[in-house]
mmCIF file of C-alpha atoms and ligand atoms in Angstrom:
data_model
loop_
_atom_site.group_PDB
_atom_site.id
_atom_site.type_symbol
_atom_site.label_atom_id
_atom_site.label_comp_id
_atom_site.label_asym_id
_atom_site.label_seq_id
_atom_site.Cartn_x
_atom_site.Cartn_y
_atom_site.Cartn_z
ATOM 1 C CA MET A 1 -21.982 -52.235 63.357
ATOM 2 C CA ASN A 2 -21.143 -49.401 65.724
ATOM 3 C CA PHE A 3 -22.586 -46.150 64.388
ATOM 4 C CA ASN A 4 -22.749 -42.220 65.504
ATOM 5 C CA ALA A 5 -25.393 -39.836 64.195
ATOM 6 C CA VAL A 6 -25.793 -36.592 62.855
ATOM 7 C CA VAL A 7 -29.029 -34.918 63.450
ATOM 8 C CA VAL A 8 -29.416 -31.534 61.344
ATOM 9 C CA ALA A 9 -31.324 -28.990 63.356
ATOM 10 C CA ALA A 10 -30.046 -26.043 61.660
ATOM 11 C CA GLY A 11 -33.211 -24.915 59.493
ATOM 12 C CA SER A 12 -34.794 -21.402 60.151
ATOM 13 C CA GLY A 13 -38.172 -23.459 59.179
ATOM 14 C CA SER A 14 -39.763 -20.961 56.837
ATOM 15 C CA ARG A 15 -42.120 -22.918 55.409
ATOM 16 C CA ALA A 16 -43.301 -24.345 58.897
ATOM 17 C CA GLY A 17 -43.686 -20.926 60.360
ATOM 18 C CA GLY A 18 -40.889 -20.724 62.380
ATOM 19 C CA PRO A 19 -37.889 -23.259 63.794
ATOM 20 C CA LYS A 20 -39.752 -26.468 63.847
ATOM 21 C CA GLN A 21 -36.904 -28.344 65.741
ATOM 22 C CA TRP A 22 -37.590 -26.594 68.988
ATOM 23 C CA ARG A 23 -41.381 -26.888 69.041
ATOM 24 C CA GLU A 24 -43.279 -29.103 71.383
ATOM 25 C CA LEU A 25 -44.793 -32.521 69.694
ATOM 26 C CA ALA A 26 -46.852 -34.534 72.081
ATOM 27 C CA GLY A 27 -45.062 -33.246 75.148
ATOM 28 C CA LYS A 28 -41.697 -32.750 74.063
ATOM 29 C CA PRO A 29 -39.589 -31.004 71.724
ATOM 30 C CA VAL A 30 -39.280 -32.122 68.117
ATOM 31 C CA VAL A 31 -35.490 -32.602 68.035
ATOM 32 C CA ARG A 32 -35.631 -34.847 71.277
ATOM 33 C CA TRP A 33 -37.635 -37.480 69.589
ATOM 34 C CA SER A 34 -35.181 -38.296 67.203
ATOM 35 C CA VAL A 35 -31.936 -37.831 69.489
ATOM 36 C CA GLU A 36 -33.892 -40.079 71.972
ATOM 37 C CA ALA A 37 -34.579 -42.902 69.335
ATOM 38 C CA LEU A 38 -31.026 -42.904 67.801
ATOM 39 C CA ARG A 39 -29.519 -43.279 71.269
ATOM 40 C CA ALA A 40 -31.790 -46.114 72.306
ATOM 41 C CA ALA A 41 -30.948 -47.646 69.010
ATOM 42 C CA GLY A 42 -27.433 -47.710 69.923
ATOM 43 C CA ALA A 43 -25.811 -44.498 68.504
ATOM 44 C CA GLN A 44 -22.492 -44.026 70.399
ATOM 45 C CA ALA A 45 -22.651 -40.453 70.299
ATOM 46 C CA VAL A 46 -25.094 -37.889 68.460
ATOM 47 C CA VAL A 47 -24.077 -34.610 67.127
ATOM 48 C CA VAL A 48 -26.852 -31.938 66.967
ATOM 49 C CA VAL A 49 -26.170 -29.410 64.345
ATOM 50 C CA THR A 50 -27.991 -26.028 65.238
ATOM 51 C CA PRO A 51 -28.234 -22.614 63.676
ATOM 52 C CA ALA A 52 -25.126 -20.494 65.060
ATOM 53 C CA GLY A 53 -25.982 -19.089 68.667
ATOM 54 C CA GLU A 54 -28.917 -21.742 69.208
ATOM 55 C CA GLU A 55 -26.802 -24.304 70.929
ATOM 56 C CA ALA A 56 -28.384 -23.296 74.453
ATOM 57 C CA ARG A 57 -31.715 -24.132 72.816
ATOM 58 C CA ALA A 58 -30.899 -27.398 71.980
ATOM 59 C CA ALA A 59 -29.321 -28.088 75.276
ATOM 60 C CA GLU A 60 -32.496 -27.016 77.094
ATOM 61 C CA ALA A 61 -34.502 -29.282 74.534
ATOM 62 C CA LEU A 62 -32.141 -32.569 75.277
ATOM 63 C CA ALA A 63 -31.786 -31.827 78.923
ATOM 64 C CA GLY A 64 -31.134 -35.303 81.032
ATOM 65 C CA LEU A 65 -30.499 -37.066 78.022
ATOM 66 C CA SER A 66 -26.826 -38.534 77.407
ATOM 67 C CA GLY A 67 -24.233 -38.741 74.778
ATOM 68 C CA TRP A 68 -25.317 -35.890 72.685
ATOM 69 C CA ILE A 69 -23.114 -32.539 71.685
ATOM 70 C CA THR A 70 -24.185 -29.803 69.824
ATOM 71 C CA THR A 71 -22.190 -28.023 67.275
ATOM 72 C CA ALA A 72 -23.069 -24.505 65.008
ATOM 73 C CA GLY A 73 -24.254 -25.472 61.448
ATOM 74 C CA GLY A 74 -23.120 -23.586 58.383
ATOM 75 C CA ALA A 75 -24.936 -21.527 55.780
ATOM 76 C CA THR A 76 -26.007 -24.464 53.820
ATOM 77 C CA ARG A 77 -27.343 -27.680 54.806
ATOM 78 C CA ALA A 78 -24.152 -29.387 53.190
ATOM 79 C CA LEU A 79 -21.977 -27.311 55.446
ATOM 80 C CA SER A 80 -24.128 -27.953 58.298
ATOM 81 C CA VAL A 81 -23.770 -31.769 57.911
ATOM 82 C CA GLN A 82 -19.840 -31.452 57.114
ATOM 83 C CA ALA A 83 -19.797 -29.412 60.466
ATOM 84 C CA GLY A 84 -21.475 -32.423 62.473
ATOM 85 C CA LEU A 85 -18.919 -34.793 60.967
ATOM 86 C CA ALA A 86 -16.166 -32.809 62.323
ATOM 87 C CA ALA A 87 -17.697 -32.458 65.925
ATOM 88 C CA LEU A 88 -18.051 -36.225 66.195
ATOM 89 C CA PRO A 89 -15.860 -37.234 69.395
ATOM 90 C CA ALA A 90 -14.812 -40.329 67.699
ATOM 91 C CA PRO A 91 -15.576 -42.022 64.368
ATOM 92 C CA ALA A 92 -17.344 -45.205 64.270
ATOM 93 C CA GLU A 93 -17.872 -47.721 61.164
ATOM 94 C CA ALA A 94 -21.173 -46.090 60.221
ATOM 95 C CA VAL A 95 -22.632 -42.794 60.615
ATOM 96 C CA LEU A 96 -26.474 -41.794 60.095
ATOM 97 C CA VAL A 97 -27.512 -38.253 59.001
ATOM 98 C CA HIS A 98 -30.900 -37.432 60.250
ATOM 99 C CA ASP A 99 -33.331 -34.258 59.689
ATOM 100 C CA ALA A 100 -34.264 -33.199 63.016
ATOM 101 C CA ALA A 101 -37.845 -32.516 61.307
ATOM 102 C CA ARG A 102 -38.306 -36.044 60.722
ATOM 103 C CA PRO A 103 -39.141 -37.268 64.676
ATOM 104 C CA PHE A 104 -40.304 -40.776 64.365
ATOM 105 C CA VAL A 105 -37.041 -42.825 63.785
ATOM 106 C CA THR A 106 -37.332 -46.388 64.907
ATOM 107 C CA ARG A 107 -34.787 -49.035 66.024
ATOM 108 C CA ALA A 108 -36.317 -51.410 63.142
ATOM 109 C CA HIS A 109 -35.121 -48.411 60.773
ATOM 110 C CA VAL A 110 -31.744 -48.071 62.198
ATOM 111 C CA GLU A 111 -31.067 -51.714 62.038
ATOM 112 C CA ALA A 112 -32.392 -52.278 58.406
ATOM 113 C CA LEU A 113 -30.231 -49.092 57.177
ATOM 114 C CA LEU A 114 -26.892 -50.482 59.018
ATOM 115 C CA ALA A 115 -27.607 -53.896 57.551
ATOM 116 C CA ALA A 116 -27.768 -52.552 54.070
ATOM 117 C CA LEU A 117 -24.047 -50.929 54.724
ATOM 118 C CA ALA A 118 -22.914 -54.401 54.408
ATOM 119 C CA GLU A 119 -22.982 -54.135 50.656
ATOM 120 C CA ALA A 120 -22.940 -50.735 50.028
ATOM 121 C CA ASP A 121 -21.473 -46.958 50.782
ATOM 122 C CA GLY A 122 -24.626 -45.895 51.881
ATOM 123 C CA ALA A 123 -28.173 -46.823 52.203
ATOM 124 C CA VAL A 124 -31.623 -44.560 52.450
ATOM 125 C CA PRO A 125 -35.014 -45.165 53.289
ATOM 126 C CA ALA A 126 -37.233 -44.597 50.376
ATOM 127 C CA LEU A 127 -40.563 -45.056 49.273
ATOM 128 C CA PRO A 128 -41.985 -45.672 45.834
ATOM 129 C CA VAL A 129 -43.952 -42.643 44.442
ATOM 130 C CA ALA A 130 -47.626 -43.411 44.367
ATOM 131 C CA ASP A 131 -49.378 -40.375 43.188
ATOM 132 C CA THR A 132 -49.259 -39.326 39.411
ATOM 133 C CA LEU A 133 -46.609 -36.844 38.697
ATOM 134 C CA LYS A 134 -47.163 -33.626 36.606
ATOM 135 C CA ARG A 135 -44.943 -30.942 35.656
ATOM 136 C CA GLY A 136 -46.739 -27.779 35.805
ATOM 137 C CA ALA A 137 -46.418 -23.986 35.816
ATOM 138 C CA ASP A 138 -48.663 -21.204 36.851
ATOM 139 C CA ASN A 139 -51.318 -23.755 37.808
ATOM 140 C CA ALA A 140 -51.486 -25.353 34.490
ATOM 141 C CA VAL A 141 -50.126 -28.867 33.610
ATOM 142 C CA ILE A 142 -47.402 -29.069 31.161
ATOM 143 C CA GLU A 143 -47.007 -32.760 31.029
ATOM 144 C CA THR A 144 -47.445 -36.064 32.942
ATOM 145 C CA VAL A 145 -44.253 -37.607 34.008
ATOM 146 C CA SER A 146 -43.731 -41.316 34.352
ATOM 147 C CA ARG A 147 -43.088 -42.387 37.939
ATOM 148 C CA ASP A 148 -41.676 -45.694 37.254
ATOM 149 C CA GLY A 149 -38.273 -46.130 39.294
ATOM 150 C CA LEU A 150 -38.772 -42.884 41.141
ATOM 151 C CA TRP A 151 -38.541 -42.946 45.121
ATOM 152 C CA ARG A 152 -38.763 -40.468 47.640
ATOM 153 C CA ALA A 153 -35.773 -40.371 49.845
ATOM 154 C CA GLN A 154 -36.107 -39.936 53.763
ATOM 155 C CA THR A 155 -33.768 -39.983 56.431
ATOM 156 C CA PRO A 156 -32.038 -41.072 58.371
ATOM 157 C CA GLN A 157 -29.467 -41.908 55.825
ATOM 158 C CA ALA A 158 -26.805 -44.245 56.523
ATOM 159 C CA PHE A 159 -23.164 -44.285 55.352
ATOM 160 C CA ARG A 160 -19.720 -46.011 55.933
ATOM 161 C CA HIS A 161 -17.945 -43.049 57.771
ATOM 162 C CA GLY A 162 -14.713 -42.423 55.826
ATOM 163 C CA ARG A 163 -16.958 -42.654 52.355
ATOM 164 C CA LEU A 164 -19.228 -39.966 53.415
ATOM 165 C CA VAL A 165 -16.199 -37.767 54.810
ATOM 166 C CA ALA A 166 -14.213 -38.466 51.453
ATOM 167 C CA ALA A 167 -17.671 -37.864 49.238
ATOM 168 C CA TYR A 168 -17.826 -34.343 50.822
ATOM 169 C CA ASP A 169 -14.134 -33.618 50.361
ATOM 170 C CA MET A 170 -14.888 -34.112 46.479
ATOM 171 C CA TRP A 171 -18.232 -32.435 46.481
ATOM 172 C CA PRO A 172 -18.158 -28.934 44.452
ATOM 173 C CA GLY A 173 -18.472 -26.056 46.543
ATOM 174 C CA ASP A 174 -21.180 -24.302 44.414
ATOM 175 C CA ALA A 175 -23.695 -27.221 44.172
ATOM 176 C CA GLU A 176 -26.263 -27.737 47.042
ATOM 177 C CA PRO A 177 -27.167 -31.168 47.454
ATOM 178 C CA THR A 178 -30.789 -32.048 49.101
ATOM 179 C CA ASP A 179 -29.414 -35.146 50.740
ATOM 180 C CA ASP A 180 -26.285 -36.687 51.661
ATOM 181 C CA ALA A 181 -26.736 -39.782 49.363
ATOM 182 C CA ALA A 182 -26.419 -37.507 46.711
ATOM 183 C CA VAL A 183 -22.888 -36.592 47.733
ATOM 184 C CA VAL A 184 -21.945 -40.306 47.853
ATOM 185 C CA GLU A 185 -23.725 -41.255 44.656
ATOM 186 C CA ARG A 186 -21.689 -38.023 42.663
ATOM 187 C CA SER A 187 -18.324 -39.458 44.156
ATOM 188 C CA GLY A 188 -19.068 -42.779 42.823
ATOM 189 C CA GLY A 189 -20.290 -44.729 45.727
ATOM 190 C CA THR A 190 -22.888 -47.175 45.916
ATOM 191 C CA VAL A 191 -26.311 -46.315 47.700
ATOM 192 C CA ARG A 192 -28.887 -48.923 48.455
ATOM 193 C CA LEU A 193 -32.577 -48.203 48.879
ATOM 194 C CA VAL A 194 -34.145 -49.679 52.076
ATOM 195 C CA PRO A 195 -37.907 -49.850 52.397
ATOM 196 C CA GLY A 196 -38.911 -46.284 54.021
ATOM 197 C CA ASP A 197 -41.774 -45.462 56.049
ATOM 198 C CA PRO A 198 -44.835 -43.010 56.079
ATOM 199 C CA ARG A 199 -43.919 -42.260 59.667
ATOM 200 C CA LEU A 200 -40.758 -40.697 58.669
ATOM 201 C CA MET A 201 -42.465 -37.923 57.526
ATOM 202 C CA LYS A 202 -40.793 -34.675 57.389
ATOM 203 C CA LEU A 203 -42.387 -31.974 59.405
ATOM 204 C CA THR A 204 -42.462 -29.236 56.672
ATOM 205 C CA TYR A 205 -45.753 -27.237 56.956
ATOM 206 C CA PRO A 206 -47.478 -26.131 59.847
ATOM 207 C CA GLU A 207 -50.561 -28.260 59.086
ATOM 208 C CA ASP A 208 -48.333 -31.434 59.540
ATOM 209 C CA PHE A 209 -48.068 -30.967 63.286
ATOM 210 C CA ALA A 210 -51.766 -32.262 63.406
ATOM 211 C CA MET A 211 -50.716 -35.427 61.571
ATOM 212 C CA ALA A 212 -47.519 -36.080 63.787
ATOM 213 C CA GLU A 213 -49.318 -35.504 66.971
ATOM 214 C CA ALA A 214 -51.654 -38.229 65.948
ATOM 215 C CA LEU A 215 -48.585 -40.414 64.706
ATOM 216 C CA ALA A 216 -47.024 -39.592 68.164
ATOM 217 C CA GLY A 217 -49.720 -41.402 70.422
ATOM 218 C CA ALA A 218 -48.981 -44.449 68.551
ATOM 219 C CA ALA A 219 -45.347 -44.122 68.613
ATOM 220 C CA ARG A 220 -45.145 -44.254 72.397
ATOM 221 C CA GLN A 221 -46.418 -47.035 74.881
ATOM 222 C CA VAL A 222 -47.517 -46.515 78.510
ATOM 223 C CA ARG A 223 -46.096 -48.541 81.078
ATOM 224 C CA VAL A 224 -47.027 -48.970 85.033
ATOM 225 C CA GLY A 225 -44.968 -50.563 87.775
ATOM 226 C CA GLN A 226 -45.510 -50.776 91.391
ATOM 227 C CA GLY A 227 -43.218 -50.954 94.419
ATOM 228 C CA PHE A 228 -43.517 -51.921 97.864
ATOM 229 C CA ASP A 229 -40.738 -51.405 100.756
ATOM 230 C CA ALA A 230 -40.548 -51.620 104.633
ATOM 231 C CA HIS A 231 -38.125 -51.107 107.052
ATOM 232 C CA ARG A 232 -37.890 -51.674 111.065
ATOM 233 C CA TRP A 233 -37.720 -48.902 113.771
ATOM 234 C CA GLY A 234 -34.629 -48.795 115.545
ATOM 235 C CA PRO A 235 -32.986 -46.109 118.194
ATOM 236 C CA GLY A 236 -32.036 -42.992 116.370
ATOM 237 C CA GLU A 237 -32.544 -39.316 116.046
ATOM 238 C CA SER A 238 -33.729 -38.789 112.266
ATOM 239 C CA VAL A 239 -34.837 -40.606 109.410
ATOM 240 C CA TRP A 240 -34.730 -40.143 105.746
ATOM 241 C CA LEU A 241 -38.170 -40.305 103.898
ATOM 242 C CA CYS A 242 -38.735 -39.800 100.247
ATOM 243 C CA GLY A 243 -35.341 -38.000 100.213
ATOM 244 C CA VAL A 244 -35.826 -35.628 103.185
ATOM 245 C CA LYS A 245 -34.150 -35.958 106.570
ATOM 246 C CA ILE A 246 -36.644 -35.717 109.385
ATOM 247 C CA ALA A 247 -35.794 -35.423 112.851
ATOM 248 C CA HIS A 248 -37.492 -38.137 114.961
ATOM 249 C CA ASP A 249 -37.027 -40.156 118.049
ATOM 250 C CA GLN A 250 -36.433 -43.323 115.850
ATOM 251 C CA THR A 251 -34.696 -44.133 112.913
ATOM 252 C CA LEU A 252 -35.364 -46.819 110.103
ATOM 253 C CA VAL A 253 -32.737 -49.591 109.947
ATOM 254 C CA GLY A 254 -31.331 -50.794 106.699
ATOM 255 C CA HIS A 255 -28.208 -51.213 104.849
ATOM 256 C CA SER A 256 -28.582 -48.017 102.945
ATOM 257 C CA ASP A 257 -30.349 -44.927 104.511
ATOM 258 C CA ALA A 258 -33.387 -46.942 104.649
ATOM 259 C CA ASP A 259 -35.453 -44.571 103.198
ATOM 260 C CA ALA A 260 -38.281 -46.684 102.127
ATOM 261 C CA GLY A 261 -40.466 -43.924 100.408
ATOM 262 C CA LEU A 262 -37.459 -43.884 97.679
ATOM 263 C CA HIS A 263 -37.178 -47.597 97.617
ATOM 264 C CA ALA A 264 -40.716 -48.283 96.912
ATOM 265 C CA ILE A 265 -40.585 -45.512 93.932
ATOM 266 C CA THR A 266 -37.406 -47.255 92.767
ATOM 267 C CA ASP A 267 -38.999 -50.565 92.437
ATOM 268 C CA ALA A 268 -41.921 -49.078 90.800
ATOM 269 C CA VAL A 269 -40.013 -47.543 87.940
ATOM 270 C CA LEU A 270 -37.927 -50.994 87.582
ATOM 271 C CA GLY A 271 -41.016 -52.501 87.374
ATOM 272 C CA ALA A 272 -42.420 -50.296 84.738
ATOM 273 C CA ILE A 273 -39.533 -51.469 82.486
ATOM 274 C CA GLY A 274 -39.191 -55.259 83.397
ATOM 275 C CA ALA A 275 -35.731 -54.495 84.789
ATOM 276 C CA GLY A 276 -35.805 -56.615 88.399
ATOM 277 C CA ASP A 277 -36.119 -55.239 91.594
ATOM 278 C CA ILE A 278 -33.785 -52.540 93.611
ATOM 279 C CA GLY A 279 -32.055 -55.546 95.110
ATOM 280 C CA ASP A 280 -30.643 -56.729 91.762
ATOM 281 C CA HIS A 281 -29.127 -53.510 90.961
ATOM 282 C CA PHE A 282 -27.757 -52.744 94.359
ATOM 283 C CA PRO A 283 -27.475 -55.943 96.293
ATOM 284 C CA PRO A 284 -27.542 -55.385 100.249
ATOM 285 C CA THR A 285 -24.615 -57.846 100.771
ATOM 286 C CA ASP A 286 -22.233 -55.049 98.572
ATOM 287 C CA PRO A 287 -20.412 -53.208 101.011
ATOM 288 C CA GLN A 288 -20.253 -50.039 98.750
ATOM 289 C CA TRP A 289 -24.245 -49.394 99.371
ATOM 290 C CA LYS A 290 -23.762 -49.208 103.127
ATOM 291 C CA GLY A 291 -25.302 -46.052 104.192
ATOM 292 C CA ALA A 292 -25.723 -45.177 100.672
ATOM 293 C CA PRO A 293 -28.187 -42.156 100.006
ATOM 294 C CA SER A 294 -31.196 -43.954 98.331
ATOM 295 C CA ASP A 295 -31.505 -41.219 95.613
ATOM 296 C CA LEU A 296 -28.594 -42.799 94.272
ATOM 297 C CA PHE A 297 -30.954 -45.995 93.511
ATOM 298 C CA LEU A 298 -33.633 -43.916 92.189
ATOM 299 C CA LYS A 299 -31.616 -42.125 89.873
ATOM 300 C CA HIS A 300 -30.174 -45.266 88.578
ATOM 301 C CA ALA A 301 -33.708 -46.383 87.814
ATOM 302 C CA VAL A 302 -34.885 -43.505 86.046
ATOM 303 C CA GLY A 303 -31.351 -43.740 84.048
ATOM 304 C CA LEU A 304 -32.748 -46.793 82.726
ATOM 305 C CA VAL A 305 -35.747 -45.247 81.385
ATOM 306 C CA THR A 306 -33.915 -42.702 79.632
ATOM 307 C CA ALA A 307 -31.497 -44.964 78.064
ATOM 308 C CA ARG A 308 -34.267 -46.394 76.288
ATOM 309 C CA GLY A 309 -35.679 -43.288 75.193
ATOM 310 C CA GLY A 310 -38.390 -43.101 77.916
ATOM 311 C CA ARG A 311 -39.603 -40.692 80.136
ATOM 312 C CA LEU A 312 -41.180 -40.692 83.398
ATOM 313 C CA LEU A 313 -44.823 -39.454 83.647
ATOM 314 C CA ASN A 314 -45.724 -39.421 87.265
ATOM 315 C CA VAL A 315 -44.933 -41.034 90.428
ATOM 316 C CA ASP A 316 -47.422 -41.655 93.533
ATOM 317 C CA VAL A 317 -46.139 -42.936 96.901
ATOM 318 C CA THR A 318 -47.982 -43.694 99.953
ATOM 319 C CA LEU A 319 -46.185 -43.783 103.434
ATOM 320 C CA ILE A 320 -47.483 -45.948 106.001
ATOM 321 C CA CYS A 321 -46.853 -44.940 109.621
ATOM 322 C CA GLU A 322 -48.341 -44.103 112.950
ATOM 323 C CA ARG A 323 -45.281 -41.431 113.388
ATOM 324 C CA PRO A 324 -43.648 -39.283 112.280
ATOM 325 C CA LYS A 325 -46.424 -36.901 111.024
ATOM 326 C CA VAL A 326 -46.086 -36.991 107.335
ATOM 327 C CA LYS A 327 -47.956 -33.953 106.525
ATOM 328 C CA PRO A 328 -45.441 -31.274 107.664
ATOM 329 C CA HIS A 329 -42.991 -32.576 105.498
ATOM 330 C CA ARG A 330 -45.068 -33.430 102.714
ATOM 331 C CA GLU A 331 -44.285 -30.556 100.101
ATOM 332 C CA ALA A 332 -40.487 -30.779 100.916
ATOM 333 C CA MET A 333 -40.794 -34.565 99.516
ATOM 334 C CA ARG A 334 -42.628 -33.702 96.654
ATOM 335 C CA ALA A 335 -40.043 -31.145 95.751
ATOM 336 C CA ARG A 336 -36.817 -33.280 96.467
ATOM 337 C CA LEU A 337 -38.856 -35.952 94.462
ATOM 338 C CA ALA A 338 -39.462 -33.749 91.554
ATOM 339 C CA GLU A 339 -35.849 -32.813 91.592
ATOM 340 C CA ILE A 340 -34.347 -36.268 91.765
ATOM 341 C CA LEU A 341 -37.016 -37.664 89.071
ATOM 342 C CA ALA A 342 -36.366 -34.297 86.734
ATOM 343 C CA VAL A 343 -40.185 -34.011 86.290
ATOM 344 C CA PRO A 344 -42.538 -31.348 87.157
ATOM 345 C CA LEU A 345 -43.793 -30.627 90.802
ATOM 346 C CA ASP A 346 -47.529 -31.919 89.741
ATOM 347 C CA ALA A 347 -46.166 -35.157 88.693
ATOM 348 C CA VAL A 348 -45.120 -36.299 92.327
ATOM 349 C CA SER A 349 -47.715 -37.368 94.778
ATOM 350 C CA VAL A 350 -46.898 -38.033 98.442
ATOM 351 C CA LYS A 351 -49.811 -39.682 100.542
ATOM 352 C CA ALA A 352 -49.545 -40.989 104.030
ATOM 353 C CA THR A 353 -51.879 -43.160 106.022
ATOM 354 C CA THR A 354 -51.796 -44.809 109.472
ATOM 355 C CA THR A 355 -53.334 -48.231 109.819
ATOM 356 C CA GLU A 356 -55.291 -47.278 112.903
ATOM 357 C CA GLY A 357 -53.153 -49.312 115.324
ATOM 358 C CA MET A 358 -53.209 -52.417 113.282
ATOM 359 C CA GLY A 359 -50.778 -54.617 111.922
ATOM 360 C CA PHE A 360 -46.618 -54.388 112.071
ATOM 361 C CA THR A 361 -47.050 -50.206 111.283
ATOM 362 C CA GLY A 362 -49.698 -50.084 113.787
ATOM 363 C CA ARG A 363 -47.779 -51.515 116.464
ATOM 364 C CA GLN A 364 -44.964 -49.171 115.251
ATOM 365 C CA GLU A 365 -42.438 -52.031 114.556
ATOM 366 C CA GLY A 366 -41.559 -50.535 111.274
ATOM 367 C CA LEU A 367 -42.820 -48.090 108.489
ATOM 368 C CA ALA A 368 -44.086 -49.165 104.947
ATOM 369 C CA ALA A 369 -44.335 -47.435 101.515
ATOM 370 C CA GLN A 370 -46.106 -48.383 98.455
ATOM 371 C CA ALA A 371 -45.536 -46.572 94.863
ATOM 372 C CA ILE A 372 -46.789 -46.487 91.484
ATOM 373 C CA ALA A 373 -45.065 -44.828 88.727
ATOM 374 C CA THR A 374 -46.223 -44.546 85.040
ATOM 375 C CA LEU A 375 -43.722 -44.078 82.211
ATOM 376 C CA GLU A 376 -43.808 -44.097 78.263
ATOM 377 C CA LEU A 377 -41.473 -45.842 76.062
ATOM 378 C CA PRO A 378 -41.084 -45.807 72.297
ATOM 379 C CA ALA A 379 -43.293 -48.617 70.922
ATOM 380 C CA SER A 380 -41.555 -51.620 69.856
HETATM 381 MG MG1 MG B 1 -35.911 -50.994 101.515
#
């Protein structure tokens, strides 16, 4: 079932001591966790509903991701959700409504919710109440309340798109629902409970961040890939290395621009996600890649990582040649790589070595490059 998502990030975060959706959690903004996960789970489009005037903060938090747009929310959560629904570029069969403050959505959660929509108008992840419930006032117990049949509803909540829109149209303006299922329930719709997950916790109080940091480690897996490439020297006046054009009395021969540094890094990134090698994605027999700038290959590989909800952590490349001297160009190469990869400068290392006259690089028949890349992906 195809679906869109509305991520509600419009809260002021009064209980968490300030807006929590923009705060960093294990190296990235809270809202980014959800948007990455929903896109990786197959959301066609994600609308992020922000407080009015904070759209730019969302754009900063989501830089480099695709398939999202922002819209300004309203005075209440219900108005914010309706603004998000109205901003969807094209309706899908289903829509997921999610609180930005619940960062740990997985593909499995999304699949269970969509499956439940086969026989319902809506589906919510929910956990049975495990603690004993008390009604109290002024720190005194008034009564113990039966917890039989009581569930804690989480998000994302999934709905048939038309059903949710119609339910909101029928909702009385003066009432304030605390979730979207309540709106569908009131309109007479059926809502299924699917198993919730403690990891779908909502960041509510400042101390919740410590628990979330611990969960964040378990929610990510680190991957490593390596790549190697070599090209032959031929007649020329300049050479491309790590995305930088260097004046030289020879050039590297290849179908593309023969930038062995970028090719090795591209293979390292592809290797880390098990996505084959550069030749699979850009066949040397395909005329459209003749003379192509190799940053295009690397950007494609990084795009595959991003599409899986992943993030490049660092790359380290070694150029193996007698000439040209790499050191004078090293900082320019690092800067260019950081730009192509959209990572901080200290996440990029460029090194060079000779082979002391031995082998094909020593005889100056060609130049070789080897690279390693680490990245993180959502845990499967
Ligand atoms: Mg190559």
